[in-house]
Amino acid sequence: MKKTFNLIATLLALSVYQGAHAASNSITIATEGAYPPWNFTTSDGQLAGFEVDLAKVLCKKMAMDCTIIAQDWSGMIPALKAGKFDVIMAGMFITDKRLEVMSFSQPYAIDPSSFAVEKDSELAKSTDSEKVSLNDTEKAQAAIEKLRPLLKGKTVGVQASTTLYEFLKKYFGDDIKIRTYKTTEQRDLDLEAGRVDAIYGQRTVLAATLKNDGFQDFMIAGPGFYGGIFGRGVGAGVRKDDDKLREKLNSAIQSAIADGTIKQLSEKWMGVDITPGS
Amino acid sequence: MDFSFYLIIIPKLLSGLPMTLQLTAISVSLGFILALTLALLLQTKQRLVTLPIRTFVAIFRGTPLLLQIFLIYYGLGQFRKDLQFVGLWGFFREPYWCAILALSLNTAAYGSEILRGAIKSVPKGLVEAARASGLSYYLTMRLVVLPIALRQAIPSYGNEIILMVKGTSLASVVTLMEVTGIAHGLISETYRAIEVFVCAGAIYLTINFLIIRGLAALEHRLSPPYLRKRT
Amino acid sequence: MIDVLHLLGFGDGGWGKSLLAATLVTLLLSFSSFSVGILFGGVIATFRVGKYRILNLFGRSYCTLFRGIPDLLTIYLLYYGGSMLLTSTGKLLGWDGFIGLPTFATGMLALAIISGAYLAEIFRGAYLALDKGQLEAAQALGLPKWPTLRFVIMPQIMRLALPGVSNVWQLILKDSALISVIGLVELMRQAQIGAGSTREPFIFYTAAACLYLVITVLTGFFFKYVENRTSSY
């Protein structure tokens, strides 16, 4: 009996600890760990990818101790609010809706979003592949109307709780059947299995998917949308009242853009430069 | 407390109720038919029959339901070509049927154990008396053993049905929008996890409460007066 | 076949080591939840057979609640609400600042709470099945309360409850797979990670299923053995 009590006491003592950020110069950064090439988990359990490398660089620039942890995408914002970690770096778009409940650093990347489909499908015939800003209402509307008939009645897979999903619902909600997935990997498996006709995602992420075995017959199709509902690009999310940390992140990101670190890292992981303003 | 928020999310969560109830009803019914079949087959004591059944039961009782759903949906999705070849792809293509398959097989495994126990608990004397009065094995089963066994199994089977109601909450991982799936969507719209999960929890609690009450009434009706519990 | 061996092996790029490590986490998580769950179950069962109506009501609500809502929701609620609760309790006690519960502790607590509800019912059932003559005999012998509990009631309850307890252990083991949703890398999550990054879900989920099966079968044998040892007939 005594032993059991001791064990429980030890476990409780171990489990209650003060939030890292409040205590000292250390922060916890959450990423999804399942969003290649932005962030993913290797076979030995390590986190890797563009954002993981970038997080390490930013921490060095801020002179802070960082712990990077993996966290399911769908619950990330409530978990940030609940204080489970201090920063989100997980390919998260800075959107107006999110800004209502949290705060963001300046963007560290801009990445347009597209569809991926089978090469002999109708959507693949859409030759448009230029970038379209949703802020440019007229041009965006024209591009969307061109896509609409090609998508009519199709089933499209997209990761749940994302702005990508919001986009599909807003612009094609009446035309297509949307299926939502917890991770992009599950979405990809269903594309490969033919359970969905198309998937929608960030271009760099789709490109990484298509590099895998089994995706030779698929391609990225349609214009690359950005702006508007997609907000101001990808940034690091922090709690609303955490201005000090946001300022620190901002200057670190500014410096990483200026010295070409972001360009170099994005080319290393994605083969393209996604530095904001490039 | 922000009641207007609850007033907004509760109807939204309830829109997932038909899916939750459908998944439960179909898998519990299919699972029960399968469970009863397996439990009766186990009575034969033929190793060739009982061994595969025991293996099936051990596998489905020994692994997590979440894993079974994943394996059936994503795992078998890899074998699209083979499944197309045997004409089963139309079934496995749909997340709805995959979820029902996983849930039914799971509950059949647990249910068959419950029913086997219930059949075993029927007093031997009753069976002997029935056989001595000239009833065939089949008639003894149908008229004597099963009515008693099924009534005795109601409380344990009720627990299993409740576990199934709770189990449907896992169907959201294969893109189905039942109550939990909708709860996840609402959280990503409102970022208020606790309120949404509390409401979803209340919905499940209500369903389960009604099921428990319904089954208790059924048990009461089916019991002869001297066995009835005072209510 | 070579592919499978390579993927699940221990060599370079093999996932064998990660899967085994994750299995260990699953075992550790289940075992600690089980121990704490027995404590919770014991306390709640005591409430329910005791004579205080308020404690009785609490015990009953506890069991109805945690057996009635999906385990997944309990886990999520504890994950999001746990640290909030701790922090506000901390504030009441004058500790300003954020108090967090690490993932492992959150998962363990959630499983302990859930299994506690099931175990309480089992312990209560065992207590009610206890021969009342035993208690009267102990009283007649003038045995004080604590030794009665320790030497007369407990051993018998443990024996009567053993089959049920063994079921709950299996339940915890399988429920521990749900802790994967809050980010703890146990067997289920490791299998998902592997399935995701190699795009071989069938192999990884089958491997995980086998590992779960090995644990449930082996621990099942253990419980059977203890049951046989302790049963007097």
CSV table of C-alpha atoms in Angstrom, one decimal, chain C:
chain,number,residue,atom,x,y,z
C,1,MET,CA,8.4,-10.1,-48.3
C,2,ILE,CA,11.9,-8.7,-48.3
C,3,ASP,CA,10.3,-5.2,-48.2
C,4,VAL,CA,8.3,-6.1,-45.2
C,5,LEU,CA,11.3,-7.4,-43.4
C,6,HIS,CA,13.3,-4.3,-44.3
C,7,LEU,CA,10.5,-1.9,-43.2
C,8,LEU,CA,9.9,-3.6,-39.9
C,9,GLY,CA,13.5,-4.6,-39.3
C,10,PHE,CA,16.1,-3.1,-37.1
C,11,GLY,CA,18.5,-1.9,-39.8
C,12,ASP,CA,18.9,1.4,-41.5
C,13,GLY,CA,15.5,2.9,-42.3
C,14,GLY,CA,13.8,0.1,-40.5
C,15,TRP,CA,11.0,0.9,-38.1
C,16,GLY,CA,11.5,-2.1,-35.8
C,17,LYS,CA,13.1,-0.2,-33.0
C,18,SER,CA,10.6,2.6,-33.0
C,19,LEU,CA,7.7,0.1,-33.0
C,20,LEU,CA,9.2,-1.8,-30.0
C,21,ALA,CA,9.9,1.4,-28.1
C,22,ALA,CA,6.3,2.5,-28.8
C,23,THR,CA,5.1,-0.8,-27.5
C,24,LEU,CA,7.0,-0.2,-24.3
C,25,VAL,CA,5.2,3.2,-24.0
C,26,THR,CA,1.9,1.5,-24.5
C,27,LEU,CA,2.7,-1.0,-21.8
C,28,LEU,CA,3.9,1.6,-19.4
C,29,LEU,CA,0.9,3.8,-20.0
C,30,SER,CA,-1.5,0.9,-19.6
C,31,PHE,CA,0.1,-0.3,-16.5
C,32,SER,CA,0.3,3.0,-14.7
C,33,SER,CA,-3.3,3.8,-15.7
C,34,PHE,CA,-4.3,0.4,-14.4
C,35,SER,CA,-2.7,0.9,-11.0
C,36,VAL,CA,-4.2,4.4,-10.6
C,37,GLY,CA,-7.5,3.1,-12.0
C,38,ILE,CA,-7.7,0.4,-9.3
C,39,LEU,CA,-7.2,3.1,-6.7
C,40,PHE,CA,-10.0,5.2,-8.2
C,41,GLY,CA,-12.2,2.2,-8.6
C,42,GLY,CA,-11.7,1.2,-5.0
C,43,VAL,CA,-12.5,4.6,-3.7
C,44,ILE,CA,-15.6,5.0,-5.8
C,45,ALA,CA,-16.8,1.5,-4.9
C,46,THR,CA,-16.4,2.3,-1.2
C,47,PHE,CA,-18.5,5.4,-1.7
C,48,ARG,CA,-21.2,3.3,-3.4
C,49,VAL,CA,-21.5,0.7,-0.8
C,50,GLY,CA,-21.1,3.1,2.1
C,51,LYS,CA,-23.9,4.8,4.0
C,52,TYR,CA,-23.3,8.4,3.0
C,53,ARG,CA,-26.0,9.4,0.5
C,54,ILE,CA,-24.0,12.3,-1.0
C,55,LEU,CA,-20.9,10.1,-1.6
C,56,ASN,CA,-23.2,7.4,-3.0
C,57,LEU,CA,-24.7,9.8,-5.4
C,58,PHE,CA,-21.3,11.1,-6.4
C,59,GLY,CA,-20.1,7.5,-7.1
C,60,ARG,CA,-23.1,6.7,-9.1
C,61,SER,CA,-22.8,9.8,-11.2
C,62,TYR,CA,-19.2,9.2,-11.8
C,63,CYS,CA,-19.8,5.7,-13.1
C,64,THR,CA,-22.7,6.7,-15.3
C,65,LEU,CA,-20.8,9.6,-16.7
C,66,PHE,CA,-17.5,7.9,-17.6
C,67,ARG,CA,-19.2,4.8,-18.9
C,68,GLY,CA,-21.6,6.8,-20.9
C,69,ILE,CA,-19.5,9.2,-22.9
C,70,PRO,CA,-17.1,8.0,-25.5
C,71,ASP,CA,-13.6,7.5,-24.1
C,72,LEU,CA,-12.2,9.7,-26.9
C,73,LEU,CA,-14.2,12.6,-25.6
C,74,THR,CA,-13.0,12.0,-22.0
C,75,ILE,CA,-9.5,12.1,-23.3
C,76,TYR,CA,-10.0,15.3,-25.2
C,77,LEU,CA,-11.8,17.0,-22.3
C,78,LEU,CA,-9.0,16.2,-20.0
C,79,TYR,CA,-6.4,17.3,-22.5
C,80,TYR,CA,-7.9,20.7,-23.1
C,81,GLY,CA,-9.5,21.2,-19.7
C,82,GLY,CA,-7.0,19.5,-17.4
C,83,SER,CA,-4.4,22.2,-17.4
C,84,MET,CA,-7.0,24.9,-17.3
C,85,LEU,CA,-8.4,23.3,-14.1
C,86,LEU,CA,-5.0,23.0,-12.6
C,87,THR,CA,-4.0,26.5,-13.4
C,88,SER,CA,-7.2,27.9,-11.8
C,89,THR,CA,-6.7,25.7,-8.8
C,90,GLY,CA,-3.1,26.9,-8.6
C,91,LYS,CA,-4.4,30.5,-8.6
C,92,LEU,CA,-6.7,29.8,-5.7
C,93,LEU,CA,-3.7,28.5,-3.8
C,94,GLY,CA,-1.8,31.6,-4.6
C,95,TRP,CA,0.4,30.1,-7.3
C,96,ASP,CA,0.3,32.5,-10.3
C,97,GLY,CA,1.4,31.0,-13.5
C,98,PHE,CA,0.6,28.2,-15.8
C,99,ILE,CA,0.5,24.6,-14.6
C,100,GLY,CA,0.6,22.1,-17.4
C,101,LEU,CA,0.0,18.4,-17.5
C,102,PRO,CA,2.4,16.6,-19.8
C,103,THR,CA,0.9,14.3,-22.5
C,104,PHE,CA,1.8,11.1,-20.7
C,105,ALA,CA,0.2,12.2,-17.4
C,106,THR,CA,-2.9,13.4,-19.2
C,107,GLY,CA,-3.3,10.1,-21.0
C,108,MET,CA,-2.6,8.1,-17.9
C,109,LEU,CA,-5.1,10.1,-15.9
C,110,ALA,CA,-7.8,9.8,-18.6
C,111,LEU,CA,-7.4,6.1,-18.8
C,112,ALA,CA,-7.4,5.8,-15.0
C,113,ILE,CA,-10.6,7.8,-14.7
C,114,ILE,CA,-12.3,5.7,-17.4
C,115,SER,CA,-11.2,2.4,-16.0
C,116,GLY,CA,-11.9,3.5,-12.5
C,117,ALA,CA,-15.6,3.8,-13.5
C,118,TYR,CA,-15.6,0.2,-14.8
C,119,LEU,CA,-13.6,-1.1,-11.9
C,120,ALA,CA,-15.8,0.5,-9.3
C,121,GLU,CA,-18.8,-1.4,-10.7
C,122,ILE,CA,-16.8,-4.7,-10.6
C,123,PHE,CA,-15.6,-4.1,-7.0
C,124,ARG,CA,-19.1,-3.2,-5.9
C,125,GLY,CA,-20.5,-6.3,-7.5
C,126,ALA,CA,-17.8,-8.4,-5.7
C,127,TYR,CA,-18.5,-6.8,-2.4
C,128,LEU,CA,-22.2,-7.4,-2.8
C,129,ALA,CA,-21.5,-11.0,-3.6
C,130,LEU,CA,-19.5,-11.4,-0.5
C,131,ASP,CA,-21.0,-13.8,2.1
C,132,LYS,CA,-22.3,-11.5,4.8
C,133,GLY,CA,-21.7,-14.3,7.3
C,134,GLN,CA,-18.0,-13.6,6.9
C,135,LEU,CA,-18.3,-10.1,8.2
C,136,GLU,CA,-20.5,-11.2,11.1
C,137,ALA,CA,-17.9,-13.8,12.0
C,138,ALA,CA,-15.1,-11.3,11.9
C,139,GLN,CA,-17.2,-9.0,14.1
C,140,ALA,CA,-18.1,-11.8,16.5
C,141,LEU,CA,-14.4,-12.6,16.8
C,142,GLY,CA,-13.8,-9.0,17.8
C,143,LEU,CA,-11.7,-8.1,14.8
C,144,PRO,CA,-11.3,-4.4,14.4
C,145,LYS,CA,-12.4,-2.6,11.3
C,146,TRP,CA,-9.1,-2.3,9.4
C,147,PRO,CA,-7.9,-6.0,9.9
C,148,THR,CA,-11.4,-7.1,8.8
C,149,LEU,CA,-11.0,-5.1,5.7
C,150,ARG,CA,-7.4,-6.1,5.1
C,151,PHE,CA,-7.6,-9.9,5.9
C,152,VAL,CA,-11.3,-10.8,5.4
C,153,ILE,CA,-12.9,-8.5,2.8
C,154,MET,CA,-10.0,-7.6,0.5
C,155,PRO,CA,-8.7,-11.1,-0.3
C,156,GLN,CA,-12.2,-12.3,-1.2
C,157,ILE,CA,-13.1,-9.2,-3.2
C,158,MET,CA,-9.9,-9.5,-5.1
C,159,ARG,CA,-10.7,-13.1,-6.0
C,160,LEU,CA,-14.3,-12.5,-6.9
C,161,ALA,CA,-13.4,-9.4,-9.0
C,162,LEU,CA,-10.5,-11.0,-10.8
C,163,PRO,CA,-12.2,-12.0,-14.1
C,164,GLY,CA,-13.8,-8.5,-14.3
C,165,VAL,CA,-10.5,-6.8,-13.5
C,166,SER,CA,-8.8,-8.8,-16.2
C,167,ASN,CA,-11.4,-7.6,-18.7
C,168,VAL,CA,-10.7,-4.0,-17.6
C,169,TRP,CA,-7.0,-4.5,-18.1
C,170,GLN,CA,-7.6,-5.5,-21.7
C,171,LEU,CA,-9.9,-2.6,-22.1
C,172,ILE,CA,-7.2,-0.2,-20.9
C,173,LEU,CA,-4.7,-1.7,-23.2
C,174,LYS,CA,-6.9,-1.2,-26.2
C,175,ASP,CA,-8.1,2.3,-25.0
C,176,SER,CA,-4.5,3.3,-24.8
C,177,ALA,CA,-4.5,3.4,-28.6
C,178,LEU,CA,-6.8,6.4,-28.3
C,179,ILE,CA,-4.2,8.4,-26.4
C,180,SER,CA,-2.5,8.7,-29.8
C,181,VAL,CA,-4.9,11.5,-30.6
C,182,ILE,CA,-3.3,13.8,-28.1
C,183,GLY,CA,0.2,13.3,-29.5
C,184,LEU,CA,1.7,10.6,-27.2
C,185,VAL,CA,3.8,8.4,-29.4
C,186,GLU,CA,2.6,5.0,-28.3
C,187,LEU,CA,2.1,2.0,-30.5
C,188,MET,CA,-0.9,3.2,-32.4
C,189,ARG,CA,0.6,6.6,-33.2
C,190,GLN,CA,3.9,5.1,-34.2
C,191,ALA,CA,2.1,2.8,-36.6
C,192,GLN,CA,0.3,5.8,-38.0
C,193,ILE,CA,3.5,7.7,-38.4
C,194,GLY,CA,5.1,4.7,-40.1
C,195,ALA,CA,2.1,4.1,-42.3
C,196,GLY,CA,2.0,7.7,-43.3
C,197,SER,CA,5.6,8.2,-44.2
C,198,THR,CA,6.1,4.9,-46.0
C,199,ARG,CA,2.6,4.8,-47.4
C,200,GLU,CA,2.3,1.2,-46.4
C,201,PRO,CA,-0.6,1.3,-44.0
C,202,PHE,CA,-1.4,-2.4,-44.3
C,203,ILE,CA,2.0,-3.5,-43.2
C,204,PHE,CA,2.2,-1.1,-40.3
C,205,TYR,CA,-1.3,-1.6,-39.0
C,206,THR,CA,-1.0,-5.3,-39.2
C,207,ALA,CA,2.3,-5.2,-37.3
C,208,ALA,CA,0.7,-3.1,-34.6
C,209,ALA,CA,-2.3,-5.4,-34.5
C,210,CYS,CA,0.1,-8.3,-33.9
C,211,LEU,CA,1.9,-6.5,-31.1
C,212,TYR,CA,-1.3,-5.7,-29.4
C,213,LEU,CA,-2.4,-9.3,-29.8
C,214,VAL,CA,0.8,-10.6,-28.3
C,215,ILE,CA,0.3,-8.4,-25.2
C,216,THR,CA,-3.4,-9.2,-24.7
C,217,VAL,CA,-2.8,-12.9,-25.2
C,218,LEU,CA,0.2,-13.0,-22.8
C,219,THR,CA,-1.4,-10.9,-20.1
C,220,GLY,CA,-4.6,-12.9,-20.6
C,221,PHE,CA,-2.6,-16.1,-19.7
C,222,PHE,CA,-1.2,-14.4,-16.7
C,223,PHE,CA,-4.6,-13.4,-15.4
C,224,LYS,CA,-5.9,-17.0,-16.1
C,225,TYR,CA,-3.0,-18.3,-14.1
C,226,VAL,CA,-3.6,-16.0,-11.1
C,227,GLU,CA,-7.3,-16.9,-11.3
C,228,ASN,CA,-6.6,-20.6,-11.2
C,229,ARG,CA,-4.2,-20.1,-8.3
C,230,THR,CA,-6.5,-18.1,-6.2
C,231,SER,CA,-9.8,-19.9,-6.8
C,232,SER,CA,-10.4,-22.5,-4.1
C,233,TYR,CA,-12.4,-24.8,-6.3
